[in-house]
mmCIF file of C-alpha atoms and ligand atoms in Angstrom:
data_model
loop_
_atom_site.group_PDB
_atom_site.id
_atom_site.type_symbol
_atom_site.label_atom_id
_atom_site.label_comp_id
_atom_site.label_asym_id
_atom_site.label_seq_id
_atom_site.Cartn_x
_atom_site.Cartn_y
_atom_site.Cartn_z
ATOM 1 C CA PRO B 1249 112.521 96.466 139.933
ATOM 2 C CA VAL B 1250 115.158 98.562 138.259
ATOM 3 C CA ASP B 1251 112.361 100.639 136.472
ATOM 4 C CA GLY B 1252 111.479 102.593 139.620
ATOM 5 C CA ASN B 1253 112.032 103.354 143.168
ATOM 6 C CA ASP B 1254 108.373 103.119 144.223
ATOM 7 C CA GLY B 1255 105.047 102.064 143.255
ATOM 8 C CA ASP B 1256 103.837 105.181 141.431
ATOM 9 C CA ALA B 1257 107.130 105.053 139.308
ATOM 10 C CA LEU B 1258 106.712 101.322 138.515
ATOM 11 C CA MET B 1259 103.108 101.743 137.528
ATOM 12 C CA LYS B 1260 103.846 104.888 135.388
ATOM 13 C CA ASN B 1261 106.563 102.901 133.595
ATOM 14 C CA ALA B 1262 104.725 99.697 133.113
ATOM 15 C CA ASP B 1263 101.843 101.957 131.626
ATOM 16 C CA ALA B 1264 104.317 103.550 128.946
ATOM 17 C CA ALA B 1265 105.567 99.987 128.069
ATOM 18 C CA MET B 1266 101.877 98.789 127.733
ATOM 19 C CA TYR B 1267 101.222 101.878 125.522
ATOM 20 C CA HIS B 1268 104.040 100.751 123.436
ATOM 21 C CA ALA B 1269 102.966 97.353 123.063
ATOM 22 C CA LYS B 1270 99.686 98.496 122.049
ATOM 23 C CA THR B 1271 100.905 100.722 119.170
ATOM 24 C CA ALA B 1272 103.025 97.661 117.944
ATOM 25 C CA GLY B 1273 99.994 95.708 117.506
ATOM 26 C CA ARG B 1274 98.254 92.844 118.982
ATOM 27 C CA ASN B 1275 99.511 90.087 121.046
ATOM 28 C CA ASN B 1276 102.859 91.292 121.906
ATOM 29 C CA PHE B 1277 104.666 92.487 125.148
ATOM 30 C CA GLN B 1278 107.259 95.217 125.677
ATOM 31 C CA PHE B 1279 109.727 95.946 128.434
ATOM 32 C CA PHE B 1280 110.168 99.457 129.767
ATOM 33 C CA ASP B 1281 112.981 101.505 128.491
ATOM 34 C CA ALA B 1282 113.969 105.101 129.458
ATOM 35 C CA ARG B 1283 113.539 106.214 125.916
ATOM 36 C CA MET B 1284 109.894 105.459 126.058
ATOM 37 C CA ASN B 1285 109.366 108.433 128.297
ATOM 38 C CA ASP B 1286 111.532 110.499 125.957
ATOM 39 C CA ALA B 1287 109.120 109.436 123.314
ATOM 40 C CA ALA B 1288 106.184 110.396 125.371
ATOM 41 C CA LEU B 1289 107.697 113.895 126.173
ATOM 42 C CA GLU B 1290 108.361 114.540 122.378
ATOM 43 C CA ARG B 1291 104.832 113.622 121.604
ATOM 44 C CA LEU B 1292 103.607 115.963 124.284
ATOM 45 C CA SER B 1293 105.728 118.907 122.945
ATOM 46 C CA ILE B 1294 104.402 118.333 119.334
ATOM 47 C CA GLU B 1295 100.819 118.000 120.424
ATOM 48 C CA HIS B 1296 101.394 121.395 122.354
ATOM 49 C CA ALA B 1297 102.954 122.963 119.202
ATOM 50 C CA LEU B 1298 100.490 121.533 116.886
ATOM 51 C CA ARG B 1299 97.444 123.207 119.174
ATOM 52 C CA GLN B 1300 99.236 126.543 118.439
ATOM 53 C CA ALA B 1301 100.010 126.045 114.816
ATOM 54 C CA LEU B 1302 96.371 125.441 114.134
ATOM 55 C CA GLY B 1303 95.585 128.778 115.915
ATOM 56 C CA ARG B 1304 98.753 130.634 114.042
ATOM 57 C CA ASP B 1305 97.495 129.382 110.658
ATOM 58 C CA GLU B 1306 100.911 127.424 110.205
ATOM 59 C CA PHE B 1307 99.627 124.770 107.956
ATOM 60 C CA ARG B 1308 99.969 124.759 104.295
ATOM 61 C CA LEU B 1309 98.747 122.644 101.241
ATOM 62 C CA HIS B 1310 101.034 121.362 98.621
ATOM 63 C CA PHE B 1311 99.516 119.652 95.488
ATOM 64 C CA GLN B 1312 100.917 116.705 93.465
ATOM 65 C CA PRO B 1313 99.664 116.367 90.016
ATOM 66 C CA VAL B 1314 98.168 113.107 88.734
ATOM 67 C CA ILE B 1315 98.669 112.311 85.254
ATOM 68 C CA ASP B 1316 96.512 110.302 82.647
ATOM 69 C CA VAL B 1317 98.952 107.877 81.227
ATOM 70 C CA ARG B 1318 97.466 107.877 77.620
ATOM 71 C CA SER B 1319 97.024 111.658 77.166
ATOM 72 C CA GLY B 1320 99.828 112.909 79.421
ATOM 73 C CA ARG B 1321 97.269 115.464 80.905
ATOM 74 C CA VAL B 1322 96.826 116.465 84.391
ATOM 75 C CA GLU B 1323 93.631 114.885 85.370
ATOM 76 C CA GLY B 1324 93.861 115.936 89.302
ATOM 77 C CA VAL B 1325 96.057 117.025 92.060
ATOM 78 C CA GLU B 1326 96.405 115.347 95.682
ATOM 79 C CA ALA B 1327 96.348 117.679 98.268
ATOM 80 C CA LEU B 1328 99.160 117.116 101.035
ATOM 81 C CA VAL B 1329 99.486 118.982 104.106
ATOM 82 C CA ARG B 1330 102.526 120.409 105.407
ATOM 83 C CA TRP B 1331 103.456 122.355 108.628
ATOM 84 C CA GLN B 1332 105.440 125.617 108.105
ATOM 85 C CA HIS B 1333 107.179 125.501 111.427
ATOM 86 C CA PRO B 1334 108.458 129.075 112.621
ATOM 87 C CA GLU B 1335 111.883 127.354 113.660
ATOM 88 C CA ARG B 1336 112.108 124.009 111.871
ATOM 89 C CA GLY B 1337 110.999 125.065 108.410
ATOM 90 C CA LEU B 1338 108.590 123.058 106.238
ATOM 91 C CA LEU B 1339 107.673 119.946 108.078
ATOM 92 C CA PRO B 1340 106.448 116.894 106.115
ATOM 93 C CA PRO B 1341 103.118 115.242 107.478
ATOM 94 C CA GLY B 1342 104.972 112.098 108.631
ATOM 95 C CA VAL B 1343 106.147 114.207 111.536
ATOM 96 C CA PHE B 1344 102.913 115.089 112.803
ATOM 97 C CA ILE B 1345 99.892 113.526 111.395
ATOM 98 C CA GLY B 1346 100.396 110.382 113.865
ATOM 99 C CA VAL B 1347 100.421 112.497 116.849
ATOM 100 C CA ALA B 1348 97.504 114.644 115.374
ATOM 101 C CA GLU B 1349 95.537 111.190 115.036
ATOM 102 C CA GLU B 1350 96.445 110.113 118.477
ATOM 103 C CA THR B 1351 95.367 113.333 120.161
ATOM 104 C CA GLY B 1352 92.201 113.861 118.223
ATOM 105 C CA LEU B 1353 93.786 117.140 116.683
ATOM 106 C CA ILE B 1354 93.372 115.465 113.377
ATOM 107 C CA GLN B 1355 89.687 116.388 113.458
ATOM 108 C CA PRO B 1356 90.422 120.203 113.218
ATOM 109 C CA LEU B 1357 93.451 119.762 111.144
ATOM 110 C CA GLY B 1358 91.541 117.495 108.705
ATOM 111 C CA GLU B 1359 88.782 120.253 108.249
ATOM 112 C CA TRP B 1360 91.175 122.815 107.785
ATOM 113 C CA VAL B 1361 92.669 120.595 104.910
ATOM 114 C CA PHE B 1362 89.367 119.975 103.595
ATOM 115 C CA TRP B 1363 88.281 123.642 103.351
ATOM 116 C CA ALA B 1364 91.633 124.979 102.053
ATOM 117 C CA ALA B 1365 91.521 122.053 99.436
ATOM 118 C CA CYS B 1366 88.031 123.008 98.558
ATOM 119 C CA ARG B 1367 89.029 126.766 98.220
ATOM 120 C CA GLN B 1368 91.884 126.013 96.114
ATOM 121 C CA LEU B 1369 89.635 123.968 93.656
ATOM 122 C CA ALA B 1370 87.581 127.087 93.378
ATOM 123 C CA ASP B 1371 90.353 129.102 92.688
ATOM 124 C CA PHE B 1372 91.520 126.822 89.932
ATOM 125 C CA ARG B 1373 88.086 127.185 88.445
ATOM 126 C CA ALA B 1374 88.389 131.052 88.685
ATOM 127 C CA ALA B 1375 91.824 130.757 86.887
ATOM 128 C CA GLY B 1376 90.167 128.951 83.874
ATOM 129 C CA ILE B 1377 90.821 125.463 84.962
ATOM 130 C CA ASP B 1378 87.754 123.294 85.271
ATOM 131 C CA ASP B 1379 88.630 119.745 84.615
ATOM 132 C CA VAL B 1380 90.854 118.925 87.385
ATOM 133 C CA ARG B 1381 89.962 116.867 90.435
ATOM 134 C CA MET B 1382 91.139 117.317 93.847
ATOM 135 C CA GLY B 1383 92.245 114.563 95.964
ATOM 136 C CA ILE B 1384 92.007 114.844 99.717
ATOM 137 C CA ASN B 1385 93.152 112.312 102.354
ATOM 138 C CA ILE B 1386 90.881 111.082 104.928
ATOM 139 C CA SER B 1387 92.192 110.062 108.232
ATOM 140 C CA ALA B 1388 90.942 107.103 110.554
ATOM 141 C CA VAL B 1389 89.199 109.516 112.680
ATOM 142 C CA GLN B 1390 87.544 111.476 110.001
ATOM 143 C CA MET B 1391 86.195 108.262 108.551
ATOM 144 C CA ARG B 1392 84.796 106.946 111.808
ATOM 145 C CA ASN B 1393 82.877 110.176 113.437
ATOM 146 C CA GLY B 1394 80.657 110.333 110.434
ATOM 147 C CA ASN B 1395 80.574 114.016 109.523
ATOM 148 C CA LEU B 1396 82.214 113.909 106.492
ATOM 149 C CA PRO B 1397 79.090 113.888 104.353
ATOM 150 C CA VAL B 1398 78.057 117.044 106.412
ATOM 151 C CA LEU B 1399 81.574 118.574 105.760
ATOM 152 C CA ALA B 1400 81.535 117.653 102.022
ATOM 153 C CA ARG B 1401 77.898 119.174 101.579
ATOM 154 C CA GLY B 1402 78.909 122.505 103.353
ATOM 155 C CA ALA B 1403 82.042 122.917 101.065
ATOM 156 C CA ILE B 1404 80.375 121.724 97.641
ATOM 157 C CA GLU B 1405 77.552 124.391 98.478
ATOM 158 C CA ALA B 1406 79.972 127.189 99.719
ATOM 159 C CA PHE B 1407 82.053 127.100 96.622
ATOM 160 C CA SER B 1408 79.724 125.597 94.112
ATOM 161 C CA LEU B 1409 81.902 122.803 93.402
ATOM 162 C CA ASN B 1410 81.089 119.672 91.204
ATOM 163 C CA PRO B 1411 80.890 116.808 93.832
ATOM 164 C CA GLY B 1412 82.785 114.592 91.370
ATOM 165 C CA ASP B 1413 85.800 116.816 91.347
ATOM 166 C CA LEU B 1414 86.299 116.097 94.910
ATOM 167 C CA MET B 1415 88.087 112.691 95.518
ATOM 168 C CA PHE B 1416 88.368 111.185 98.937
ATOM 169 C CA GLU B 1417 91.328 108.822 99.529
ATOM 170 C CA ILE B 1418 90.807 106.308 102.221
ATOM 171 C CA THR B 1419 93.498 104.119 103.281
ATOM 172 C CA GLU B 1420 92.940 100.345 102.687
ATOM 173 C CA SER B 1421 93.849 99.578 106.291
ATOM 174 C CA VAL B 1422 91.391 102.201 107.721
ATOM 175 C CA ALA B 1423 88.823 100.932 105.370
ATOM 176 C CA MET B 1424 89.034 97.314 106.242
ATOM 177 C CA GLU B 1425 89.472 97.999 110.122
ATOM 178 C CA GLN B 1426 85.503 98.470 110.279
ATOM 179 C CA PRO B 1427 84.265 97.177 106.763
ATOM 180 C CA ASP B 1428 80.726 97.213 107.492
ATOM 181 C CA GLU B 1429 80.935 100.781 108.676
ATOM 182 C CA THR B 1430 82.925 101.784 105.563
ATOM 183 C CA VAL B 1431 80.374 100.298 103.090
ATOM 184 C CA ARG B 1432 77.867 102.350 104.620
ATOM 185 C CA ALA B 1433 80.028 105.735 104.589
ATOM 186 C CA LEU B 1434 81.064 105.120 101.260
ATOM 187 C CA ASP B 1435 77.570 104.546 99.923
ATOM 188 C CA VAL B 1436 76.440 107.838 101.226
ATOM 189 C CA LEU B 1437 79.575 109.693 99.844
ATOM 190 C CA HIS B 1438 78.963 107.838 96.362
ATOM 191 C CA ASP B 1439 75.254 108.962 96.579
ATOM 192 C CA MET B 1440 76.652 112.581 96.734
ATOM 193 C CA GLY B 1441 78.535 112.254 93.751
ATOM 194 C CA VAL B 1442 81.892 112.407 95.445
ATOM 195 C CA THR B 1443 84.785 110.342 93.823
ATOM 196 C CA LEU B 1444 86.341 107.841 96.009
ATOM 197 C CA ALA B 1445 89.696 106.055 95.983
ATOM 198 C CA LEU B 1446 91.073 103.166 97.971
ATOM 199 C CA ASP B 1447 94.773 104.820 99.087
ATOM 200 C CA ASP B 1448 97.907 102.473 99.736
ATOM 201 C CA PHE B 1449 96.316 99.566 98.214
ATOM 202 C CA GLY B 1450 98.302 96.403 98.730
ATOM 203 C CA THR B 1451 99.898 97.335 102.273
ATOM 204 C CA GLY B 1452 96.839 96.347 104.305
ATOM 205 C CA TYR B 1453 94.729 93.202 104.649
ATOM 206 C CA SER B 1454 91.966 93.394 101.958
ATOM 207 C CA SER B 1455 88.985 90.991 102.048
ATOM 208 C CA LEU B 1456 88.121 90.882 98.386
ATOM 209 C CA SER B 1457 84.269 90.621 99.291
ATOM 210 C CA TYR B 1458 84.284 93.782 100.907
ATOM 211 C CA LEU B 1459 86.522 95.385 98.338
ATOM 212 C CA ARG B 1460 83.553 94.399 95.972
ATOM 213 C CA MET B 1461 81.058 96.139 98.302
ATOM 214 C CA PHE B 1462 82.874 99.453 98.519
ATOM 215 C CA ALA B 1463 81.519 102.159 96.397
ATOM 216 C CA LEU B 1464 84.777 102.947 94.724
ATOM 217 C CA ASP B 1465 86.201 104.598 91.728
ATOM 218 C CA HIS B 1466 89.806 104.306 91.975
ATOM 219 C CA LEU B 1467 92.506 102.060 93.657
ATOM 220 C CA LYS B 1468 95.769 103.712 94.538
ATOM 221 C CA LEU B 1469 98.699 101.175 94.146
ATOM 222 C CA ASP B 1470 101.093 101.957 96.934
ATOM 223 C CA ARG B 1471 104.597 103.110 96.090
ATOM 224 C CA SER B 1472 106.367 100.169 97.601
ATOM 225 C CA PHE B 1473 105.227 98.083 94.627
ATOM 226 C CA VAL B 1474 105.741 100.529 92.011
ATOM 227 C CA GLU B 1475 109.264 100.851 93.316
ATOM 228 C CA GLU B 1476 110.025 97.169 92.793
ATOM 229 C CA ILE B 1477 109.378 97.442 88.904
ATOM 230 C CA GLY B 1478 112.534 96.390 87.101
ATOM 231 C CA GLN B 1479 113.825 95.084 90.338
ATOM 232 C CA ASP B 1480 111.899 92.465 92.001
ATOM 233 C CA ILE B 1481 109.763 90.050 89.915
ATOM 234 C CA ASP B 1482 107.300 89.548 92.911
ATOM 235 C CA GLY B 1483 106.593 93.454 93.159
ATOM 236 C CA GLN B 1484 106.081 93.367 89.600
ATOM 237 C CA VAL B 1485 103.565 90.622 89.532
ATOM 238 C CA ILE B 1486 101.706 92.479 92.134
ATOM 239 C CA CYS B 1487 101.446 95.684 90.088
ATOM 240 C CA ASP B 1488 100.412 93.650 87.233
ATOM 241 C CA ALA B 1489 97.694 91.701 89.190
ATOM 242 C CA THR B 1490 96.387 94.621 91.085
ATOM 243 C CA ILE B 1491 95.937 96.592 87.645
ATOM 244 C CA GLY B 1492 93.943 93.439 86.532
ATOM 245 C CA LEU B 1493 91.822 93.345 89.854
ATOM 246 C CA ALA B 1494 91.077 97.128 89.520
ATOM 247 C CA HIS B 1495 89.732 96.844 85.935
ATOM 248 C CA ASN B 1496 87.905 93.544 86.746
ATOM 249 C CA LEU B 1497 86.185 95.456 89.605
ATOM 250 C CA GLY B 1498 85.548 98.523 87.162
ATOM 251 C CA LEU B 1499 87.852 100.998 89.067
ATOM 252 C CA ARG B 1500 90.698 103.028 87.517
ATOM 253 C CA LEU B 1501 94.096 102.201 88.775
ATOM 254 C CA ILE B 1502 96.471 105.002 89.964
ATOM 255 C CA ALA B 1503 100.100 104.060 90.482
ATOM 256 C CA GLU B 1504 101.645 106.159 93.251
ATOM 257 C CA GLY B 1505 105.505 106.914 93.442
ATOM 258 C CA VAL B 1506 106.496 106.643 89.784
ATOM 259 C CA GLU B 1507 110.077 108.006 89.563
ATOM 260 C CA THR B 1508 111.515 106.436 86.515
ATOM 261 C CA GLU B 1509 110.803 106.139 82.798
ATOM 262 C CA ALA B 1510 111.108 102.296 83.084
ATOM 263 C CA GLN B 1511 108.519 102.230 85.833
ATOM 264 C CA LEU B 1512 106.063 104.327 83.561
ATOM 265 C CA ALA B 1513 106.588 102.376 80.552
ATOM 266 C CA TYR B 1514 105.969 99.013 82.393
ATOM 267 C CA LEU B 1515 103.033 100.469 84.045
ATOM 268 C CA LYS B 1516 101.673 101.682 80.630
ATOM 269 C CA SER B 1517 102.213 98.461 79.047
ATOM 270 C CA LYS B 1518 99.936 96.790 81.532
ATOM 271 C CA GLY B 1519 97.123 99.335 81.090
ATOM 272 C CA CYS B 1520 97.600 101.302 84.273
ATOM 273 C CA ASP B 1521 95.326 104.610 83.989
ATOM 274 C CA LEU B 1522 96.891 107.190 86.062
ATOM 275 C CA VAL B 1523 100.176 107.909 87.509
ATOM 276 C CA GLN B 1524 101.520 110.166 90.134
ATOM 277 C CA GLY B 1525 105.183 110.617 91.298
ATOM 278 C CA TYR B 1526 108.557 112.610 91.189
ATOM 279 C CA LEU B 1527 108.959 111.423 87.356
ATOM 280 C CA PHE B 1528 106.263 114.110 86.655
ATOM 281 C CA SER B 1529 106.375 116.430 89.769
ATOM 282 C CA LYS B 1530 106.770 116.661 93.267
ATOM 283 C CA PRO B 1531 103.937 118.090 95.428
ATOM 284 C CA LEU B 1532 104.001 121.919 94.620
ATOM 285 C CA PRO B 1533 102.517 125.207 96.252
ATOM 286 C CA ALA B 1534 99.376 126.371 94.669
ATOM 287 C CA ASP B 1535 100.815 128.853 92.108
ATOM 288 C CA GLU B 1536 103.414 126.366 91.059
ATOM 289 C CA VAL B 1537 101.015 123.472 90.516
ATOM 290 C CA LEU B 1538 98.648 125.995 88.451
ATOM 291 C CA ALA B 1539 101.679 126.666 86.269
ATOM 292 C CA PHE B 1540 102.320 122.995 85.615
ATOM 293 C CA ILE B 1541 98.704 122.176 84.778
ATOM 294 C CA ARG B 1542 98.604 125.107 82.453
ATOM 295 C CA GLN B 1543 101.801 124.085 80.688
ATOM 296 C CA ARG B 1544 100.675 120.559 80.302
ATOM 297 C CA ASN B 1545 96.952 120.818 79.692
ATOM 298 C CA PHE B 1546 96.915 123.680 77.088
HETATM 299 P P1 LIG Y 2736 100.076 109.232 100.599
HETATM 300 O O1 LIG Y 2736 98.583 109.631 100.753
HETATM 301 O O2 LIG Y 2736 100.498 107.879 100.204
HETATM 302 O O3 LIG Y 2736 100.736 110.428 99.953
HETATM 303 C C1 LIG Y 2736 101.806 110.396 98.950
HETATM 304 C C2 LIG Y 2736 103.028 110.549 99.539
HETATM 305 O O4 LIG Y 2736 104.152 110.087 98.548
HETATM 306 C C3 LIG Y 2736 103.421 111.885 99.967
HETATM 307 O O5 LIG Y 2736 103.936 112.083 100.918
HETATM 308 C C4 LIG Y 2736 104.194 112.299 98.437
HETATM 309 O O6 LIG Y 2736 104.844 113.501 98.555
HETATM 310 C C5 LIG Y 2736 104.969 110.896 98.132
HETATM 311 N N1 LIG Y 2736 105.435 111.108 96.786
HETATM 312 C C6 LIG Y 2736 104.647 111.063 95.841
HETATM 313 N N2 LIG Y 2736 105.417 110.912 94.949
HETATM 314 C C7 LIG Y 2736 106.408 110.216 95.225
HETATM 315 C C8 LIG Y 2736 107.785 109.713 94.591
HETATM 316 O O7 LIG Y 2736 107.813 109.528 93.231
HETATM 317 N N3 LIG Y 2736 108.556 109.050 95.477
HETATM 318 C C9 LIG Y 2736 108.776 109.127 96.496
HETATM 319 N N4 LIG Y 2736 109.675 108.834 97.278
HETATM 320 N N5 LIG Y 2736 107.636 109.768 97.265
HETATM 321 C C10 LIG Y 2736 106.362 110.118 96.702
HETATM 322 P P2 LIG Y 2736 103.851 113.312 102.080
HETATM 323 O O8 LIG Y 2736 103.389 114.588 101.270
HETATM 324 O O9 LIG Y 2736 104.984 113.094 102.886
HETATM 325 O O10 LIG Y 2736 102.752 112.606 102.686
HETATM 326 C C11 LIG Y 2736 102.851 111.223 103.456
HETATM 327 C C12 LIG Y 2736 101.401 110.937 103.896
HETATM 328 O O11 LIG Y 2736 100.893 111.859 104.939
HETATM 329 C C13 LIG Y 2736 100.506 110.740 102.940
HETATM 330 O O12 LIG Y 2736 100.687 109.500 102.257
HETATM 331 C C14 LIG Y 2736 99.238 110.635 103.710
HETATM 332 O O13 LIG Y 2736 98.914 109.373 104.090
HETATM 333 C C15 LIG Y 2736 99.601 111.620 105.012
HETATM 334 N N6 LIG Y 2736 98.860 112.931 104.551
HETATM 335 C C16 LIG Y 2736 99.390 114.006 103.882
HETATM 336 N N7 LIG Y 2736 98.414 114.981 103.819
HETATM 337 C C17 LIG Y 2736 97.423 114.600 104.638
HETATM 338 C C18 LIG Y 2736 96.140 115.262 105.005
HETATM 339 O O14 LIG Y 2736 95.844 116.291 104.695
HETATM 340 N N8 LIG Y 2736 95.264 114.479 105.822
HETATM 341 C C19 LIG Y 2736 95.687 113.134 106.234
HETATM 342 N N9 LIG Y 2736 94.802 112.516 107.027
HETATM 343 N N10 LIG Y 2736 96.952 112.665 105.935
HETATM 344 C C20 LIG Y 2736 97.705 113.195 105.169
HETATM 345 CA CA1 LIG Y 2737 96.927 109.782 99.353
HETATM 346 CA CA1 LIG Y 2738 99.324 106.488 99.138
#
């Protein structure tokens, strides 16, 4: 009764509490708290600003090199979106991707990312770099709405790209949400020749039988496990086991978030194929990543 003076206010606040309960997962309840309305307002203001940002062309892509463990060469880059906010500066995706997904704005944003990444790949070619793959993160919404193949075909043709040079990264939790749909969607993309990776592996609840059915090329081991190398024996065991799992499924393993020489040495000793992380490079603007590739690959 203290959460509103009339029926309308009580219903509105109960609704906010329900919304929170839903985002916290299944089978739980939440009591209303005034801060929930602040969070809702914050979301609204970000949504409004995101819409404007799309129109004003304020999004940027940075690219993080993916390194071949054995040769040390750059074998690909991952496109990571940033928002060049007029007042707040360069914002990381953690600040806005969630709201973009909730509001459907991830659809136009995802398309922007896709085209910008493909254009960059074509620019790499024009600059004489023709053996580097472009990783693109695919959101749950893009995965579900089914127009990825159309988008991919369009960009491949428009920029005369080799389909295998595009790598779609789908998170484990999104892939396992509707696994039968995922099997079908990945089959279509695989038949087009697009490279496919399961992202953030180890953080979701994978069914191993589905894992086998997904037409994947790579597993990306989540950073949280790499972090534990040399610190926590359980984390280390998971890294080890995941490398084995990937190889037994005929997949290459990419370890994310490699920050130390010790982590690299351990992963290398266990046969990890590819690594990505601050030890080599943070995500960089296009001109800087181009210089990085030139320096390492020639
Ligand atoms: P992700 O796909 O797991 O991307 C890797 C994240 O780890 C990036 O954060 C990257 O900067 C960070 N990272 C890489 N190496 C290291 C390291 O050695 N140490 C640490 N501590 N962090 C490292 P970022 O750029 O903030 O992106 C966060 C997430 O936002 C991404 O996680 C991805 O899920 C999402 N995201 C980014 N760009 C896009 C996009 O274009 N579309 C969609 N749908 N999601 C995106
Ligand atoms: Ca990723
Ligand atoms: Ca990841």
